Amino acid sequence: MNRIDRAIKRCLDVLISSAAIVTLAPVFTVMALAIRADSAGGALYRARRVGAGGRHFEMLKFRTMIAGADSVGGPSTPDGDPRITRIGTYLRKHKLDELPQLFNVLNGDMSLVGPRPEVPQYVAMLTKDERQILDVRPGITDLATLWNHDEGAVLAAADDPERAYLEVIRPRKIQLQLEYVRSRNCLSDMRIIWQTLMIVAGAKPPTLKI
Protein backbone atom coordinates (compact mmCIF):
# COMPACT_ATOMS: atom_id res chain seq x y z
CA MET A 1 0.00 0.00 0.00
CA ASN A 2 1.56 3.28 -1.11
CA ARG A 3 1.40 6.65 0.65
CA ILE A 4 -1.68 7.81 -1.25
CA ASP A 5 -3.56 4.58 -0.47
CA ARG A 6 -2.63 4.91 3.20
CA ALA A 7 -3.94 8.49 3.25
CA ILE A 8 -7.19 7.42 1.57
CA LYS A 9 -7.54 4.52 4.00
CA ARG A 10 -7.16 6.84 6.98
CA CYS A 11 -9.67 9.32 5.55
CA LEU A 12 -12.19 6.53 5.06
CA ASP A 13 -11.56 5.31 8.61
CA VAL A 14 -12.30 8.76 10.03
CA LEU A 15 -15.33 9.47 7.84
CA ILE A 16 -16.99 6.06 8.23
CA SER A 17 -16.31 5.70 11.97
CA SER A 18 -17.53 9.26 12.67
CA ALA A 19 -20.73 8.72 10.69
CA ALA A 20 -21.34 5.34 12.34
CA ILE A 21 -20.81 6.72 15.86
CA VAL A 22 -23.30 9.54 15.28
CA THR A 23 -25.85 7.24 13.66
CA LEU A 24 -25.55 4.52 16.29
CA ALA A 25 -25.45 6.82 19.34
CA PRO A 26 -29.02 5.86 20.43
CA VAL A 27 -28.15 2.16 20.03
CA PHE A 28 -25.00 2.62 22.13
CA THR A 29 -27.09 4.20 24.89
CA VAL A 30 -29.63 1.36 24.94
CA MET A 31 -26.90 -1.28 24.99
CA ALA A 32 -25.03 0.45 27.80
CA LEU A 33 -28.16 0.64 29.94
CA ALA A 34 -29.01 -3.02 29.24
CA ILE A 35 -25.52 -4.18 30.20
CA ARG A 36 -25.53 -2.27 33.50
CA ALA A 37 -29.03 -3.52 34.33
CA ASP A 38 -28.03 -7.13 33.61
CA SER A 39 -24.96 -7.36 35.85
CA ALA A 40 -22.70 -5.37 38.14
CA GLY A 41 -19.97 -3.32 36.50
CA GLY A 42 -19.51 -0.71 33.79
CA ALA A 43 -20.86 -0.95 30.26
CA LEU A 44 -17.44 -0.86 28.60
CA TYR A 45 -14.57 -3.32 28.79
CA ARG A 46 -11.06 -2.04 28.11
CA ALA A 47 -9.00 -4.87 26.68
CA ARG A 48 -5.22 -4.52 26.64
CA ARG A 49 -4.01 -5.24 23.11
CA VAL A 50 -0.92 -4.74 20.98
CA GLY A 51 -1.18 -2.39 18.02
CA ALA A 52 1.00 -1.10 15.21
CA GLY A 53 4.69 -1.03 16.02
CA GLY A 54 4.12 -3.17 19.11
CA ARG A 55 2.47 -0.29 20.98
CA HIS A 56 -0.02 -1.31 23.66
CA PHE A 57 -3.47 0.29 23.73
CA GLU A 58 -6.90 -0.24 25.27
CA MET A 59 -9.36 -1.76 22.83
CA LEU A 60 -12.94 -0.86 23.70
CA LYS A 61 -15.75 -3.40 23.75
CA PHE A 62 -19.17 -3.57 25.32
CA ARG A 63 -18.77 -5.71 28.44
CA THR A 64 -20.17 -9.19 27.81
CA MET A 65 -18.73 -10.96 30.84
CA ILE A 66 -18.93 -10.59 34.59
CA ALA A 67 -16.78 -7.92 36.18
CA GLY A 68 -13.27 -9.26 36.88
CA ALA A 69 -13.61 -12.08 34.32
CA ASP A 70 -9.91 -11.76 33.38
CA SER A 71 -8.90 -12.98 36.83
CA VAL A 72 -10.94 -16.20 36.64
CA GLY A 73 -10.19 -17.43 33.14
CA GLY A 74 -7.98 -17.20 30.05
CA PRO A 75 -8.26 -14.96 26.97
CA SER A 76 -9.96 -17.63 24.83
CA THR A 77 -13.71 -17.48 25.36
CA PRO A 78 -15.93 -20.29 24.03
CA ASP A 79 -19.68 -19.96 23.69
CA GLY A 80 -21.28 -21.05 26.94
CA ASP A 81 -18.39 -19.77 29.07
CA PRO A 82 -19.92 -19.23 32.54
CA ARG A 83 -18.32 -15.79 32.69
CA ILE A 84 -20.55 -14.52 29.86
CA THR A 85 -23.62 -12.58 31.01
CA ARG A 86 -27.13 -12.97 29.60
CA ILE A 87 -27.00 -9.77 27.56
CA GLY A 88 -23.40 -10.63 26.69
CA THR A 89 -24.53 -13.78 24.91
CA TYR A 90 -26.78 -11.73 22.65
CA LEU A 91 -24.15 -9.07 21.99
CA ARG A 92 -21.52 -11.65 21.08
CA LYS A 93 -23.85 -13.57 18.80
CA HIS A 94 -24.54 -10.47 16.72
CA LYS A 95 -21.02 -8.96 17.06
CA LEU A 96 -22.51 -5.88 18.73
CA ASP A 97 -19.89 -5.95 21.48
CA GLU A 98 -17.31 -4.81 18.92
CA LEU A 99 -19.05 -1.53 18.05
CA PRO A 100 -17.16 0.67 20.58
CA GLN A 101 -14.01 -0.03 18.58
CA LEU A 102 -15.28 2.65 16.21
CA PHE A 103 -13.86 5.07 18.80
CA ASN A 104 -10.49 3.27 18.58
CA VAL A 105 -10.62 3.76 14.81
CA LEU A 106 -11.44 7.46 15.14
CA ASN A 107 -8.61 7.85 17.66
CA GLY A 108 -6.11 6.18 15.32
CA ASP A 109 -5.32 3.10 17.41
CA MET A 110 -7.19 0.88 14.98
CA SER A 111 -8.50 0.82 11.41
CA LEU A 112 -11.80 -0.48 10.09
CA VAL A 113 -9.85 -3.24 8.33
CA GLY A 114 -6.63 -4.78 9.61
CA PRO A 115 -5.31 -7.76 11.56
CA ARG A 116 -7.36 -8.29 14.71
CA PRO A 117 -5.29 -7.08 17.69
CA GLU A 118 -3.98 -9.76 20.02
CA VAL A 119 -3.21 -9.91 23.73
CA PRO A 120 0.45 -9.32 24.66
CA GLN A 121 1.06 -12.97 25.58
CA TYR A 122 0.15 -14.16 22.07
CA VAL A 123 2.08 -11.36 20.35
CA ALA A 124 5.18 -12.44 22.27
CA MET A 125 4.91 -15.82 20.50
CA LEU A 126 5.16 -14.32 16.99
CA THR A 127 8.23 -15.20 14.94
CA LYS A 128 10.34 -12.50 13.30
CA ASP A 129 8.53 -13.00 9.98
CA GLU A 130 5.11 -13.04 11.62
CA ARG A 131 5.78 -9.70 13.29
CA GLN A 132 5.05 -8.08 9.91
CA ILE A 133 1.48 -8.13 11.23
CA LEU A 134 2.48 -5.30 13.56
CA ASP A 135 3.52 -3.09 10.62
CA VAL A 136 -0.09 -1.95 10.15
CA ARG A 137 -2.88 -0.72 12.38
CA PRO A 138 -5.03 -3.55 13.75
CA GLY A 139 -8.63 -3.56 12.60
CA ILE A 140 -12.22 -4.33 13.55
CA THR A 141 -12.38 -6.93 10.79
CA ASP A 142 -9.99 -8.75 8.47
CA LEU A 143 -9.60 -11.90 6.38
CA ALA A 144 -9.27 -14.00 9.53
CA THR A 145 -12.57 -12.60 10.78
CA LEU A 146 -14.27 -13.69 7.56
CA TRP A 147 -12.74 -17.16 7.85
CA ASN A 148 -13.49 -17.65 11.54
CA HIS A 149 -16.50 -15.45 12.16
CA ASP A 150 -17.87 -17.73 14.92
CA GLU A 151 -14.77 -18.48 16.98
CA GLY A 152 -16.77 -18.92 20.18
CA ALA A 153 -18.67 -21.89 18.74
CA VAL A 154 -15.45 -23.53 17.52
CA LEU A 155 -13.86 -23.17 20.95
CA ALA A 156 -17.01 -24.44 22.67
CA ALA A 157 -16.72 -27.71 20.73
CA ALA A 158 -13.12 -28.26 21.92
CA ASP A 159 -12.15 -30.17 25.05
CA ASP A 160 -9.43 -27.58 25.72
CA PRO A 161 -10.43 -24.19 24.24
CA GLU A 162 -7.06 -22.56 24.89
CA ARG A 163 -5.17 -25.38 23.19
CA ALA A 164 -7.63 -25.37 20.27
CA TYR A 165 -7.02 -21.68 19.77
CA LEU A 166 -3.24 -21.97 19.85
CA GLU A 167 -2.95 -25.13 17.72
CA VAL A 168 -5.87 -24.82 15.28
CA ILE A 169 -7.17 -21.26 15.02
CA ARG A 170 -4.08 -19.13 15.63
CA PRO A 171 -1.83 -20.60 12.86
CA ARG A 172 -4.48 -20.07 10.18
CA LYS A 173 -5.32 -16.63 11.57
CA ILE A 174 -1.68 -15.57 11.33
CA GLN A 175 -1.45 -16.89 7.76
CA LEU A 176 -4.46 -14.83 6.70
CA GLN A 177 -3.23 -11.74 8.52
CA LEU A 178 0.15 -11.93 6.78
CA GLU A 179 -1.62 -12.29 3.44
CA TYR A 180 -3.61 -9.13 4.21
CA VAL A 181 -0.50 -7.15 5.20
CA ARG A 182 1.33 -8.14 2.02
CA SER A 183 -1.50 -7.52 -0.45
CA ARG A 184 -3.72 -4.87 1.17
CA ASN A 185 -5.23 -1.99 -0.79
CA CYS A 186 -8.29 0.25 -0.53
CA LEU A 187 -10.37 -1.93 -2.84
CA SER A 188 -9.69 -5.09 -0.82
CA ASP A 189 -10.54 -3.18 2.37
CA MET A 190 -13.94 -2.17 1.00
CA ARG A 191 -14.57 -5.76 -0.08
CA ILE A 192 -13.74 -7.07 3.42
CA ILE A 193 -16.04 -4.48 5.03
CA TRP A 194 -18.89 -5.47 2.70
CA GLN A 195 -18.37 -9.20 3.29
CA THR A 196 -18.27 -8.63 7.05
CA LEU A 197 -21.57 -6.73 6.97
CA MET A 198 -23.14 -9.51 4.91
CA ILE A 199 -22.01 -12.15 7.43
CA VAL A 200 -23.44 -10.11 10.32
CA ALA A 201 -26.69 -9.93 8.34
CA GLY A 202 -26.74 -13.72 8.09
CA ALA A 203 -25.08 -14.41 4.73
CA LYS A 204 -22.82 -17.41 4.18
CA PRO A 205 -19.12 -16.61 4.77
CA PRO A 206 -16.98 -16.36 1.60
CA THR A 207 -14.53 -19.14 0.70
CA LEU A 208 -10.96 -17.92 1.17
CA LYS A 209 -8.52 -19.63 -1.20
CA ILE A 210 -5.34 -18.67 0.62
PDB file of C-alpha atoms in Angstrom:
ATOM      1  CA  MET A   1       0.000   0.000   0.000  1.00  0.00           C
ATOM      2  CA  ASN A   2       1.562   3.284  -1.112  1.00  0.00           C
ATOM      3  CA  ARG A   3       1.404   6.650   0.650  1.00  0.00           C
ATOM      4  CA  ILE A   4      -1.685   7.812  -1.253  1.00  0.00           C
ATOM      5  CA  ASP A   5      -3.559   4.580  -0.472  1.00  0.00           C
ATOM      6  CA  ARG A   6      -2.632   4.914   3.201  1.00  0.00           C
ATOM      7  CA  ALA A   7      -3.941   8.487   3.253  1.00  0.00           C
ATOM      8  CA  ILE A   8      -7.189   7.420   1.566  1.00  0.00           C
ATOM      9  CA  LYS A   9      -7.542   4.515   4.003  1.00  0.00           C
ATOM     10  CA  ARG A  10      -7.161   6.843   6.980  1.00  0.00           C
ATOM     11  CA  CYS A  11      -9.675   9.317   5.552  1.00  0.00           C
ATOM     12  CA  LEU A  12     -12.189   6.526   5.056  1.00  0.00           C
ATOM     13  CA  ASP A  13     -11.561   5.311   8.610  1.00  0.00           C
ATOM     14  CA  VAL A  14     -12.303   8.758  10.030  1.00  0.00           C
ATOM     15  CA  LEU A  15     -15.327   9.468   7.838  1.00  0.00           C
ATOM     16  CA  ILE A  16     -16.993   6.061   8.234  1.00  0.00           C
ATOM     17  CA  SER A  17     -16.314   5.699  11.970  1.00  0.00           C
ATOM     18  CA  SER A  18     -17.532   9.257  12.667  1.00  0.00           C
ATOM     19  CA  ALA A  19     -20.731   8.725  10.689  1.00  0.00           C
ATOM     20  CA  ALA A  20     -21.339   5.342  12.335  1.00  0.00           C
ATOM     21  CA  ILE A  21     -20.806   6.718  15.859  1.00  0.00           C
ATOM     22  CA  VAL A  22     -23.303   9.542  15.282  1.00  0.00           C
ATOM     23  CA  THR A  23     -25.852   7.237  13.660  1.00  0.00           C
ATOM     24  CA  LEU A  24     -25.545   4.519  16.292  1.00  0.00           C
ATOM     25  CA  ALA A  25     -25.453   6.818  19.342  1.00  0.00           C
ATOM     26  CA  PRO A  26     -29.017   5.856  20.434  1.00  0.00           C
ATOM     27  CA  VAL A  27     -28.146   2.156  20.027  1.00  0.00           C
ATOM     28  CA  PHE A  28     -25.004   2.623  22.133  1.00  0.00           C
ATOM     29  CA  THR A  29     -27.092   4.197  24.892  1.00  0.00           C
ATOM     30  CA  VAL A  30     -29.628   1.361  24.940  1.00  0.00           C
ATOM     31  CA  MET A  31     -26.896  -1.278  24.990  1.00  0.00           C
ATOM     32  CA  ALA A  32     -25.027   0.450  27.803  1.00  0.00           C
ATOM     33  CA  LEU A  33     -28.162   0.640  29.941  1.00  0.00           C
ATOM     34  CA  ALA A  34     -29.010  -3.017  29.241  1.00  0.00           C
ATOM     35  CA  ILE A  35     -25.520  -4.176  30.196  1.00  0.00           C
ATOM     36  CA  ARG A  36     -25.533  -2.273  33.496  1.00  0.00           C
ATOM     37  CA  ALA A  37     -29.034  -3.516  34.325  1.00  0.00           C
ATOM     38  CA  ASP A  38     -28.031  -7.126  33.608  1.00  0.00           C
ATOM     39  CA  SER A  39     -24.957  -7.363  35.849  1.00  0.00           C
ATOM     40  CA  ALA A  40     -22.698  -5.367  38.140  1.00  0.00           C
ATOM     41  CA  GLY A  41     -19.968  -3.321  36.496  1.00  0.00           C
ATOM     42  CA  GLY A  42     -19.508  -0.715  33.789  1.00  0.00           C
ATOM     43  CA  ALA A  43     -20.857  -0.951  30.262  1.00  0.00           C
ATOM     44  CA  LEU A  44     -17.443  -0.862  28.595  1.00  0.00           C
ATOM     45  CA  TYR A  45     -14.570  -3.318  28.788  1.00  0.00           C
ATOM     46  CA  ARG A  46     -11.056  -2.035  28.109  1.00  0.00           C
ATOM     47  CA  ALA A  47      -8.996  -4.875  26.679  1.00  0.00           C
ATOM     48  CA  ARG A  48      -5.217  -4.523  26.637  1.00  0.00           C
ATOM     49  CA  ARG A  49      -4.012  -5.235  23.106  1.00  0.00           C
ATOM     50  CA  VAL A  50      -0.922  -4.740  20.978  1.00  0.00           C
ATOM     51  CA  GLY A  51      -1.183  -2.391  18.022  1.00  0.00           C
ATOM     52  CA  ALA A  52       1.004  -1.103  15.205  1.00  0.00           C
ATOM     53  CA  GLY A  53       4.695  -1.031  16.020  1.00  0.00           C
ATOM     54  CA  GLY A  54       4.123  -3.170  19.110  1.00  0.00           C
ATOM     55  CA  ARG A  55       2.472  -0.295  20.984  1.00  0.00           C
ATOM     56  CA  HIS A  56      -0.022  -1.311  23.661  1.00  0.00           C
ATOM     57  CA  PHE A  57      -3.468   0.287  23.730  1.00  0.00           C
ATOM     58  CA  GLU A  58      -6.896  -0.235  25.274  1.00  0.00           C
ATOM     59  CA  MET A  59      -9.360  -1.758  22.828  1.00  0.00           C
ATOM     60  CA  LEU A  60     -12.942  -0.859  23.695  1.00  0.00           C
ATOM     61  CA  LYS A  61     -15.749  -3.401  23.747  1.00  0.00           C
ATOM     62  CA  PHE A  62     -19.169  -3.568  25.321  1.00  0.00           C
ATOM     63  CA  ARG A  63     -18.771  -5.710  28.439  1.00  0.00           C
ATOM     64  CA  THR A  64     -20.169  -9.185  27.807  1.00  0.00           C
ATOM     65  CA  MET A  65     -18.731 -10.955  30.842  1.00  0.00           C
ATOM     66  CA  ILE A  66     -18.928 -10.592  34.589  1.00  0.00           C
ATOM     67  CA  ALA A  67     -16.775  -7.917  36.185  1.00  0.00           C
ATOM     68  CA  GLY A  68     -13.272  -9.263  36.882  1.00  0.00           C
ATOM     69  CA  ALA A  69     -13.606 -12.075  34.316  1.00  0.00           C
ATOM     70  CA  ASP A  70      -9.911 -11.756  33.380  1.00  0.00           C
ATOM     71  CA  SER A  71      -8.899 -12.981  36.834  1.00  0.00           C
ATOM     72  CA  VAL A  72     -10.940 -16.202  36.643  1.00  0.00           C
ATOM     73  CA  GLY A  73     -10.194 -17.434  33.142  1.00  0.00           C
ATOM     74  CA  GLY A  74      -7.983 -17.196  30.053  1.00  0.00           C
ATOM     75  CA  PRO A  75      -8.259 -14.959  26.965  1.00  0.00           C
ATOM     76  CA  SER A  76      -9.961 -17.627  24.826  1.00  0.00           C
ATOM     77  CA  THR A  77     -13.707 -17.477  25.361  1.00  0.00           C
ATOM     78  CA  PRO A  78     -15.926 -20.292  24.029  1.00  0.00           C
ATOM     79  CA  ASP A  79     -19.680 -19.959  23.687  1.00  0.00           C
ATOM     80  CA  GLY A  80     -21.276 -21.050  26.938  1.00  0.00           C
ATOM     81  CA  ASP A  81     -18.395 -19.770  29.075  1.00  0.00           C
ATOM     82  CA  PRO A  82     -19.924 -19.233  32.544  1.00  0.00           C
ATOM     83  CA  ARG A  83     -18.321 -15.786  32.688  1.00  0.00           C
ATOM     84  CA  ILE A  84     -20.554 -14.522  29.857  1.00  0.00           C
ATOM     85  CA  THR A  85     -23.623 -12.575  31.007  1.00  0.00           C
ATOM     86  CA  ARG A  86     -27.133 -12.967  29.602  1.00  0.00           C
ATOM     87  CA  ILE A  87     -27.003  -9.768  27.560  1.00  0.00           C
ATOM     88  CA  GLY A  88     -23.401 -10.627  26.687  1.00  0.00           C
ATOM     89  CA  THR A  89     -24.532 -13.785  24.905  1.00  0.00           C
ATOM     90  CA  TYR A  90     -26.776 -11.729  22.649  1.00  0.00           C
ATOM     91  CA  LEU A  91     -24.154  -9.067  21.985  1.00  0.00           C
ATOM     92  CA  ARG A  92     -21.516 -11.650  21.082  1.00  0.00           C
ATOM     93  CA  LYS A  93     -23.846 -13.572  18.797  1.00  0.00           C
ATOM     94  CA  HIS A  94     -24.538 -10.465  16.716  1.00  0.00           C
ATOM     95  CA  LYS A  95     -21.020  -8.956  17.061  1.00  0.00           C
ATOM     96  CA  LEU A  96     -22.508  -5.879  18.729  1.00  0.00           C
ATOM     97  CA  ASP A  97     -19.892  -5.953  21.479  1.00  0.00           C
ATOM     98  CA  GLU A  98     -17.306  -4.813  18.921  1.00  0.00           C
ATOM     99  CA  LEU A  99     -19.049  -1.533  18.046  1.00  0.00           C
ATOM    100  CA  PRO A 100     -17.163   0.669  20.576  1.00  0.00           C
ATOM    101  CA  GLN A 101     -14.006  -0.032  18.577  1.00  0.00           C
ATOM    102  CA  LEU A 102     -15.280   2.654  16.212  1.00  0.00           C
ATOM    103  CA  PHE A 103     -13.860   5.069  18.798  1.00  0.00           C
ATOM    104  CA  ASN A 104     -10.491   3.273  18.578  1.00  0.00           C
ATOM    105  CA  VAL A 105     -10.624   3.763  14.809  1.00  0.00           C
ATOM    106  CA  LEU A 106     -11.440   7.456  15.145  1.00  0.00           C
ATOM    107  CA  ASN A 107      -8.611   7.848  17.665  1.00  0.00           C
ATOM    108  CA  GLY A 108      -6.114   6.181  15.321  1.00  0.00           C
ATOM    109  CA  ASP A 109      -5.318   3.103  17.414  1.00  0.00           C
ATOM    110  CA  MET A 110      -7.193   0.884  14.977  1.00  0.00           C
ATOM    111  CA  SER A 111      -8.496   0.820  11.412  1.00  0.00           C
ATOM    112  CA  LEU A 112     -11.803  -0.482  10.091  1.00  0.00           C
ATOM    113  CA  VAL A 113      -9.848  -3.240   8.326  1.00  0.00           C
ATOM    114  CA  GLY A 114      -6.635  -4.778   9.605  1.00  0.00           C
ATOM    115  CA  PRO A 115      -5.308  -7.761  11.560  1.00  0.00           C
ATOM    116  CA  ARG A 116      -7.361  -8.287  14.709  1.00  0.00           C
ATOM    117  CA  PRO A 117      -5.291  -7.079  17.686  1.00  0.00           C
ATOM    118  CA  GLU A 118      -3.983  -9.763  20.021  1.00  0.00           C
ATOM    119  CA  VAL A 119      -3.213  -9.908  23.726  1.00  0.00           C
ATOM    120  CA  PRO A 120       0.450  -9.324  24.664  1.00  0.00           C
ATOM    121  CA  GLN A 121       1.061 -12.973  25.582  1.00  0.00           C
ATOM    122  CA  TYR A 122       0.149 -14.158  22.075  1.00  0.00           C
ATOM    123  CA  VAL A 123       2.082 -11.361  20.347  1.00  0.00           C
ATOM    124  CA  ALA A 124       5.183 -12.441  22.275  1.00  0.00           C
ATOM    125  CA  MET A 125       4.905 -15.816  20.502  1.00  0.00           C
ATOM    126  CA  LEU A 126       5.162 -14.322  16.988  1.00  0.00           C
ATOM    127  CA  THR A 127       8.231 -15.205  14.942  1.00  0.00           C
ATOM    128  CA  LYS A 128      10.336 -12.498  13.296  1.00  0.00           C
ATOM    129  CA  ASP A 129       8.534 -12.996   9.978  1.00  0.00           C
ATOM    130  CA  GLU A 130       5.107 -13.040  11.621  1.00  0.00           C
ATOM    131  CA  ARG A 131       5.784  -9.695  13.291  1.00  0.00           C
ATOM    132  CA  GLN A 132       5.045  -8.076   9.915  1.00  0.00           C
ATOM    133  CA  ILE A 133       1.480  -8.135  11.227  1.00  0.00           C
ATOM    134  CA  LEU A 134       2.481  -5.300  13.565  1.00  0.00           C
ATOM    135  CA  ASP A 135       3.516  -3.086  10.619  1.00  0.00           C
ATOM    136  CA  VAL A 136      -0.088  -1.950  10.146  1.00  0.00           C
ATOM    137  CA  ARG A 137      -2.884  -0.716  12.381  1.00  0.00           C
ATOM    138  CA  PRO A 138      -5.030  -3.548  13.747  1.00  0.00           C
ATOM    139  CA  GLY A 139      -8.632  -3.565  12.601  1.00  0.00           C
ATOM    140  CA  ILE A 140     -12.218  -4.334  13.555  1.00  0.00           C
ATOM    141  CA  THR A 141     -12.384  -6.927  10.790  1.00  0.00           C
ATOM    142  CA  ASP A 142      -9.988  -8.745   8.466  1.00  0.00           C
ATOM    143  CA  LEU A 143      -9.601 -11.896   6.377  1.00  0.00           C
ATOM    144  CA  ALA A 144      -9.275 -13.996   9.526  1.00  0.00           C
ATOM    145  CA  THR A 145     -12.573 -12.598  10.782  1.00  0.00           C
ATOM    146  CA  LEU A 146     -14.272 -13.688   7.564  1.00  0.00           C
ATOM    147  CA  TRP A 147     -12.743 -17.159   7.851  1.00  0.00           C
ATOM    148  CA  ASN A 148     -13.488 -17.653  11.539  1.00  0.00           C
ATOM    149  CA  HIS A 149     -16.504 -15.452  12.164  1.00  0.00           C
ATOM    150  CA  ASP A 150     -17.874 -17.725  14.920  1.00  0.00           C
ATOM    151  CA  GLU A 151     -14.773 -18.476  16.983  1.00  0.00           C
ATOM    152  CA  GLY A 152     -16.772 -18.923  20.180  1.00  0.00           C
ATOM    153  CA  ALA A 153     -18.674 -21.893  18.740  1.00  0.00           C
ATOM    154  CA  VAL A 154     -15.454 -23.527  17.525  1.00  0.00           C
ATOM    155  CA  LEU A 155     -13.861 -23.169  20.951  1.00  0.00           C
ATOM    156  CA  ALA A 156     -17.008 -24.442  22.670  1.00  0.00           C
ATOM    157  CA  ALA A 157     -16.718 -27.711  20.730  1.00  0.00           C
ATOM    158  CA  ALA A 158     -13.122 -28.264  21.918  1.00  0.00           C
ATOM    159  CA  ASP A 159     -12.153 -30.173  25.052  1.00  0.00           C
ATOM    160  CA  ASP A 160      -9.434 -27.583  25.716  1.00  0.00           C
ATOM    161  CA  PRO A 161     -10.433 -24.187  24.236  1.00  0.00           C
ATOM    162  CA  GLU A 162      -7.062 -22.560  24.894  1.00  0.00           C
ATOM    163  CA  ARG A 163      -5.173 -25.382  23.188  1.00  0.00           C
ATOM    164  CA  ALA A 164      -7.625 -25.367  20.269  1.00  0.00           C
ATOM    165  CA  TYR A 165      -7.025 -21.678  19.772  1.00  0.00           C
ATOM    166  CA  LEU A 166      -3.241 -21.973  19.846  1.00  0.00           C
ATOM    167  CA  GLU A 167      -2.952 -25.128  17.724  1.00  0.00           C
ATOM    168  CA  VAL A 168      -5.874 -24.820  15.280  1.00  0.00           C
ATOM    169  CA  ILE A 169      -7.167 -21.261  15.021  1.00  0.00           C
ATOM    170  CA  ARG A 170      -4.081 -19.127  15.630  1.00  0.00           C
ATOM    171  CA  PRO A 171      -1.827 -20.602  12.864  1.00  0.00           C
ATOM    172  CA  ARG A 172      -4.479 -20.066  10.177  1.00  0.00           C
ATOM    173  CA  LYS A 173      -5.319 -16.627  11.565  1.00  0.00           C
ATOM    174  CA  ILE A 174      -1.676 -15.569  11.325  1.00  0.00           C
ATOM    175  CA  GLN A 175      -1.450 -16.894   7.764  1.00  0.00           C
ATOM    176  CA  LEU A 176      -4.462 -14.825   6.702  1.00  0.00           C
ATOM    177  CA  GLN A 177      -3.235 -11.737   8.518  1.00  0.00           C
ATOM    178  CA  LEU A 178       0.145 -11.934   6.784  1.00  0.00           C
ATOM    179  CA  GLU A 179      -1.620 -12.286   3.440  1.00  0.00           C
ATOM    180  CA  TYR A 180      -3.607  -9.134   4.209  1.00  0.00           C
ATOM    181  CA  VAL A 181      -0.503  -7.152   5.198  1.00  0.00           C
ATOM    182  CA  ARG A 182       1.328  -8.144   2.016  1.00  0.00           C
ATOM    183  CA  SER A 183      -1.502  -7.518  -0.449  1.00  0.00           C
ATOM    184  CA  ARG A 184      -3.720  -4.868   1.166  1.00  0.00           C
ATOM    185  CA  ASN A 185      -5.231  -1.993  -0.794  1.00  0.00           C
ATOM    186  CA  CYS A 186      -8.291   0.250  -0.531  1.00  0.00           C
ATOM    187  CA  LEU A 187     -10.375  -1.931  -2.837  1.00  0.00           C
ATOM    188  CA  SER A 188      -9.688  -5.088  -0.820  1.00  0.00           C
ATOM    189  CA  ASP A 189     -10.537  -3.177   2.375  1.00  0.00           C
ATOM    190  CA  MET A 190     -13.940  -2.174   1.002  1.00  0.00           C
ATOM    191  CA  ARG A 191     -14.571  -5.761  -0.080  1.00  0.00           C
ATOM    192  CA  ILE A 192     -13.741  -7.073   3.416  1.00  0.00           C
ATOM    193  CA  ILE A 193     -16.038  -4.481   5.028  1.00  0.00           C
ATOM    194  CA  TRP A 194     -18.890  -5.472   2.697  1.00  0.00           C
ATOM    195  CA  GLN A 195     -18.369  -9.203   3.292  1.00  0.00           C
ATOM    196  CA  THR A 196     -18.272  -8.626   7.053  1.00  0.00           C
ATOM    197  CA  LEU A 197     -21.568  -6.727   6.966  1.00  0.00           C
ATOM    198  CA  MET A 198     -23.137  -9.510   4.910  1.00  0.00           C
ATOM    199  CA  ILE A 199     -22.010 -12.150   7.431  1.00  0.00           C
ATOM    200  CA  VAL A 200     -23.443 -10.112  10.318  1.00  0.00           C
ATOM    201  CA  ALA A 201     -26.687  -9.927   8.337  1.00  0.00           C
ATOM    202  CA  GLY A 202     -26.737 -13.724   8.086  1.00  0.00           C
ATOM    203  CA  ALA A 203     -25.082 -14.412   4.726  1.00  0.00           C
ATOM    204  CA  LYS A 204     -22.818 -17.414   4.180  1.00  0.00           C
ATOM    205  CA  PRO A 205     -19.117 -16.613   4.769  1.00  0.00           C
ATOM    206  CA  PRO A 206     -16.978 -16.363   1.599  1.00  0.00           C
ATOM    207  CA  THR A 207     -14.532 -19.139   0.700  1.00  0.00           C
ATOM    208  CA  LEU A 208     -10.958 -17.917   1.166  1.00  0.00           C
ATOM    209  CA  LYS A 209      -8.523 -19.630  -1.198  1.00  0.00           C
ATOM    210  CA  ILE A 210      -5.337 -18.670   0.620  1.00  0.00           C
TER     211      ILE A 210
END
